[in-house]
């Protein structure tokens, strides 16, 4: 076949590709959906009765604020890593790393000033299972959306996608579960989030490659 005829045939057979939206627009959309997801389950399960009093505590408020910042940073990082060139933005993974590091510092501060009279709940594992179940839907949706955009950073994208999903589940748990035992919170809420990020690197390698 003549090269001109081949080019013409390939051009006729090619399907139009819808361009990806601007990352700012996409990140705002994902952030709003994530916020709505958290608020829906907080309303469904019911906020903890002392939530107003707990929000008056600067340590609890700081934890919730940094957890929300970590969630937003992970979502925005996921958006950038979904683009093949990360939209030419340097080090998008630094945002969730910095925010989570600040969250760890806040948890350490809570540990130092923890009230020793607070009993540790006996339902540790069930908390992790509850957070995991809450994280399944956003995790699947994030992986699906990232996969449709042909990311070339599949390991990093998988990590921040699962971390953002578990941040949603963790936020719902903190706002609905009636406990302030810092040992319980670190062991059964936040350490599983790190495990989820590690698992995300493996899932990203398996599910986001193209």
CSV table of C-alpha atoms in Angstrom, one decimal, residues 14-201:
chain,number,residue,atom,x,y,z
A,14,UNK,CA,-8.9,6.9,14.1
A,15,UNK,CA,-11.4,7.6,16.8
A,16,UNK,CA,-11.5,11.1,18.2
A,17,UNK,CA,-10.1,11.4,21.7
A,18,UNK,CA,-11.8,13.7,24.2
A,19,UNK,CA,-9.2,16.0,25.7
A,20,UNK,CA,-8.7,15.8,29.5
A,21,UNK,CA,-10.1,18.7,31.5
A,22,UNK,CA,-7.8,21.2,33.2
A,23,UNK,CA,-6.4,19.8,36.4
A,24,UNK,CA,-7.8,22.6,38.5
A,25,UNK,CA,-11.3,21.9,37.3
A,26,UNK,CA,-10.8,18.2,37.8
A,27,UNK,CA,-9.3,18.6,41.3
A,28,UNK,CA,-12.1,20.8,42.4
A,29,UNK,CA,-14.7,18.3,41.2
A,30,UNK,CA,-12.9,15.4,42.9
A,31,UNK,CA,-12.5,17.4,46.1
A,32,UNK,CA,-16.2,18.3,46.2
A,33,UNK,CA,-17.2,14.7,45.6
A,34,UNK,CA,-14.9,13.5,48.4
A,35,UNK,CA,-16.3,16.2,50.8
A,36,UNK,CA,-19.8,15.2,49.9
A,37,UNK,CA,-19.0,11.5,50.5
A,38,UNK,CA,-17.6,12.2,54.0
A,39,UNK,CA,-20.5,14.5,55.0
A,40,UNK,CA,-23.0,11.9,53.7
A,41,UNK,CA,-21.7,9.1,55.9
A,42,UNK,CA,-21.2,11.4,58.9
A,43,UNK,CA,-24.9,12.3,58.6
A,44,UNK,CA,-25.9,8.7,58.0
A,45,UNK,CA,-24.0,7.3,61.0
A,46,UNK,CA,-24.6,10.4,63.1
A,47,UNK,CA,-21.8,12.6,64.4
A,48,UNK,CA,-20.4,11.8,67.9
A,49,UNK,CA,-22.5,13.5,70.6
A,50,UNK,CA,-19.6,15.5,71.9
A,51,UNK,CA,-18.3,16.7,68.5
A,52,UNK,CA,-18.9,20.4,69.3
A,53,UNK,CA,-17.0,20.1,72.6
A,54,UNK,CA,-14.2,18.2,70.8
A,55,UNK,CA,-13.9,20.8,68.1
A,56,UNK,CA,-13.2,23.3,70.9
A,57,UNK,CA,-10.1,21.3,71.7
A,58,UNK,CA,-7.2,22.7,69.5
A,59,UNK,CA,-5.5,19.3,69.3
A,60,UNK,CA,-8.6,17.6,68.0
A,61,UNK,CA,-9.4,20.5,65.6
A,62,UNK,CA,-5.8,20.5,64.4
A,63,UNK,CA,-6.0,16.8,63.7
A,64,UNK,CA,-9.2,17.2,61.7
A,65,UNK,CA,-7.8,20.1,59.8
A,66,UNK,CA,-4.5,18.4,58.9
A,67,UNK,CA,-6.5,15.2,58.0
A,68,UNK,CA,-8.6,17.3,55.7
A,69,UNK,CA,-5.5,19.0,54.2
A,70,UNK,CA,-4.0,15.5,53.7
A,71,UNK,CA,-7.1,14.4,51.9
A,72,UNK,CA,-7.2,17.5,49.6
A,73,UNK,CA,-3.4,17.2,48.9
A,74,UNK,CA,-3.8,13.5,48.0
A,75,UNK,CA,-6.7,14.3,45.7
A,76,UNK,CA,-4.9,17.1,43.9
A,77,UNK,CA,-1.7,15.0,43.7
A,78,UNK,CA,-3.8,12.1,42.2
A,79,UNK,CA,-5.2,14.5,39.6
A,80,UNK,CA,-1.7,15.6,38.5
A,81,UNK,CA,-0.3,12.1,38.5
A,82,UNK,CA,-3.2,11.0,36.3
A,83,UNK,CA,-1.7,13.1,33.5
A,84,UNK,CA,1.1,11.4,31.5
A,85,UNK,CA,3.4,14.4,32.2
A,86,UNK,CA,2.0,15.3,35.6
A,87,UNK,CA,0.9,18.5,33.9
A,88,UNK,CA,4.6,19.5,34.0
A,89,UNK,CA,4.3,20.3,37.7
A,90,UNK,CA,7.4,19.4,39.7
A,91,UNK,CA,7.1,17.0,42.7
A,92,UNK,CA,3.3,16.7,43.0
A,93,UNK,CA,3.8,13.9,45.5
A,94,UNK,CA,5.5,16.3,48.0
A,95,UNK,CA,2.1,17.8,49.0
A,96,UNK,CA,0.6,14.7,50.6
A,97,UNK,CA,3.9,13.7,52.1
A,98,UNK,CA,4.3,17.1,53.9
A,99,UNK,CA,0.7,17.2,55.0
A,100,UNK,CA,0.8,13.7,56.4
A,101,UNK,CA,4.1,14.5,58.2
A,102,UNK,CA,2.4,17.5,59.9
A,103,UNK,CA,-0.4,15.2,60.8
A,104,UNK,CA,2.1,12.8,62.4
A,105,UNK,CA,3.5,15.7,64.4
A,106,UNK,CA,0.0,16.6,65.6
A,107,UNK,CA,-0.6,13.0,66.7
A,108,UNK,CA,2.7,12.9,68.6
A,109,UNK,CA,1.6,16.1,70.4
A,110,UNK,CA,-1.7,14.4,71.3
A,111,UNK,CA,0.3,11.4,72.5
A,112,UNK,CA,2.4,13.6,74.8
A,113,UNK,CA,-0.6,15.4,76.3
A,114,UNK,CA,-2.9,12.4,76.3
A,115,UNK,CA,-5.1,11.9,79.3
A,116,UNK,CA,-4.1,8.6,80.9
A,117,UNK,CA,-7.6,8.0,82.3
A,118,UNK,CA,-9.0,7.5,78.8
A,119,UNK,CA,-9.7,3.8,78.3
A,120,UNK,CA,-8.6,2.1,75.1
A,121,UNK,CA,-11.6,0.6,73.2
A,122,UNK,CA,-11.7,-3.1,72.7
A,123,UNK,CA,-13.0,-2.9,69.1
A,124,UNK,CA,-9.7,-2.1,67.5
A,125,UNK,CA,-9.8,-4.3,64.4
A,126,UNK,CA,-13.4,-3.5,63.7
A,127,UNK,CA,-12.4,0.2,63.3
A,128,UNK,CA,-9.9,-0.7,60.6
A,129,UNK,CA,-12.5,-2.9,58.8
A,130,UNK,CA,-15.0,-0.1,59.1
A,131,UNK,CA,-12.6,2.5,57.6
A,132,UNK,CA,-11.6,0.0,54.9
A,133,UNK,CA,-15.2,-0.6,53.8
A,134,UNK,CA,-15.8,3.2,53.7
A,135,UNK,CA,-12.7,3.6,51.5
A,136,UNK,CA,-13.6,1.0,48.9
A,137,UNK,CA,-16.0,3.1,46.8
A,138,UNK,CA,-13.7,6.2,46.5
A,139,UNK,CA,-10.7,4.0,45.9
A,140,UNK,CA,-12.4,2.2,43.0
A,141,UNK,CA,-13.6,5.5,41.5
A,142,UNK,CA,-10.2,7.1,41.8
A,143,UNK,CA,-8.4,4.1,40.2
A,144,UNK,CA,-11.0,4.1,37.4
A,145,UNK,CA,-10.6,7.8,36.7
A,146,UNK,CA,-6.8,7.7,36.8
A,147,UNK,CA,-6.7,4.7,34.6
A,148,UNK,CA,-8.8,6.4,32.0
A,149,UNK,CA,-6.3,9.2,31.7
A,150,UNK,CA,-3.3,6.9,31.0
A,151,UNK,CA,-1.0,7.9,33.9
A,152,UNK,CA,2.7,7.1,33.5
A,153,UNK,CA,3.2,7.5,37.3
A,154,UNK,CA,1.1,4.5,38.2
A,155,UNK,CA,3.1,3.6,41.4
A,156,UNK,CA,2.8,7.1,42.9
A,157,UNK,CA,-0.7,7.5,41.6
A,158,UNK,CA,-1.8,4.3,43.2
A,159,UNK,CA,-0.3,5.2,46.6
A,160,UNK,CA,-1.9,8.7,46.8
A,161,UNK,CA,-5.3,7.4,45.5
A,162,UNK,CA,-5.5,4.8,48.2
A,163,UNK,CA,-4.3,7.3,50.8
A,164,UNK,CA,-6.9,9.8,49.8
A,165,UNK,CA,-9.6,7.1,50.0
A,166,UNK,CA,-8.5,6.0,53.4
A,167,UNK,CA,-8.4,9.6,54.5
A,168,UNK,CA,-12.1,9.9,53.8
A,169,UNK,CA,-12.8,6.7,55.7
A,170,UNK,CA,-10.6,7.9,58.6
A,171,UNK,CA,-12.3,11.3,58.8
A,172,UNK,CA,-15.8,9.6,58.9
A,173,UNK,CA,-14.5,7.4,61.7
A,174,UNK,CA,-13.1,10.2,63.8
A,175,UNK,CA,-16.2,12.3,63.5
A,176,UNK,CA,-18.6,9.5,64.4
A,177,UNK,CA,-16.7,7.1,66.7
A,178,UNK,CA,-16.9,8.0,70.4
A,179,UNK,CA,-13.3,7.5,71.4
A,180,UNK,CA,-10.3,9.7,72.1
A,181,UNK,CA,-7.7,7.1,73.0
A,182,UNK,CA,-4.6,8.2,71.1
A,183,UNK,CA,-3.1,4.7,71.1
A,184,UNK,CA,-6.3,3.3,69.5
A,185,UNK,CA,-6.4,6.1,67.0
A,186,UNK,CA,-2.8,5.7,65.9
A,187,UNK,CA,-2.8,1.9,65.8
A,188,UNK,CA,-6.2,1.3,64.2
A,189,UNK,CA,-6.9,4.5,62.2
A,190,UNK,CA,-3.7,6.0,61.0
A,191,UNK,CA,-1.2,3.1,60.7
A,192,UNK,CA,-3.7,1.3,58.3
A,193,UNK,CA,-3.6,4.5,56.2
A,194,UNK,CA,0.2,4.0,55.7
A,195,UNK,CA,-0.4,0.4,54.9
A,196,UNK,CA,-3.0,1.4,52.4
A,197,UNK,CA,-0.5,3.7,50.7
A,198,UNK,CA,2.0,0.9,50.5
A,199,UNK,CA,-0.7,-1.4,49.0
A,200,UNK,CA,-1.5,1.3,46.6
A,201,UNK,CA,1.9,1.1,45.0
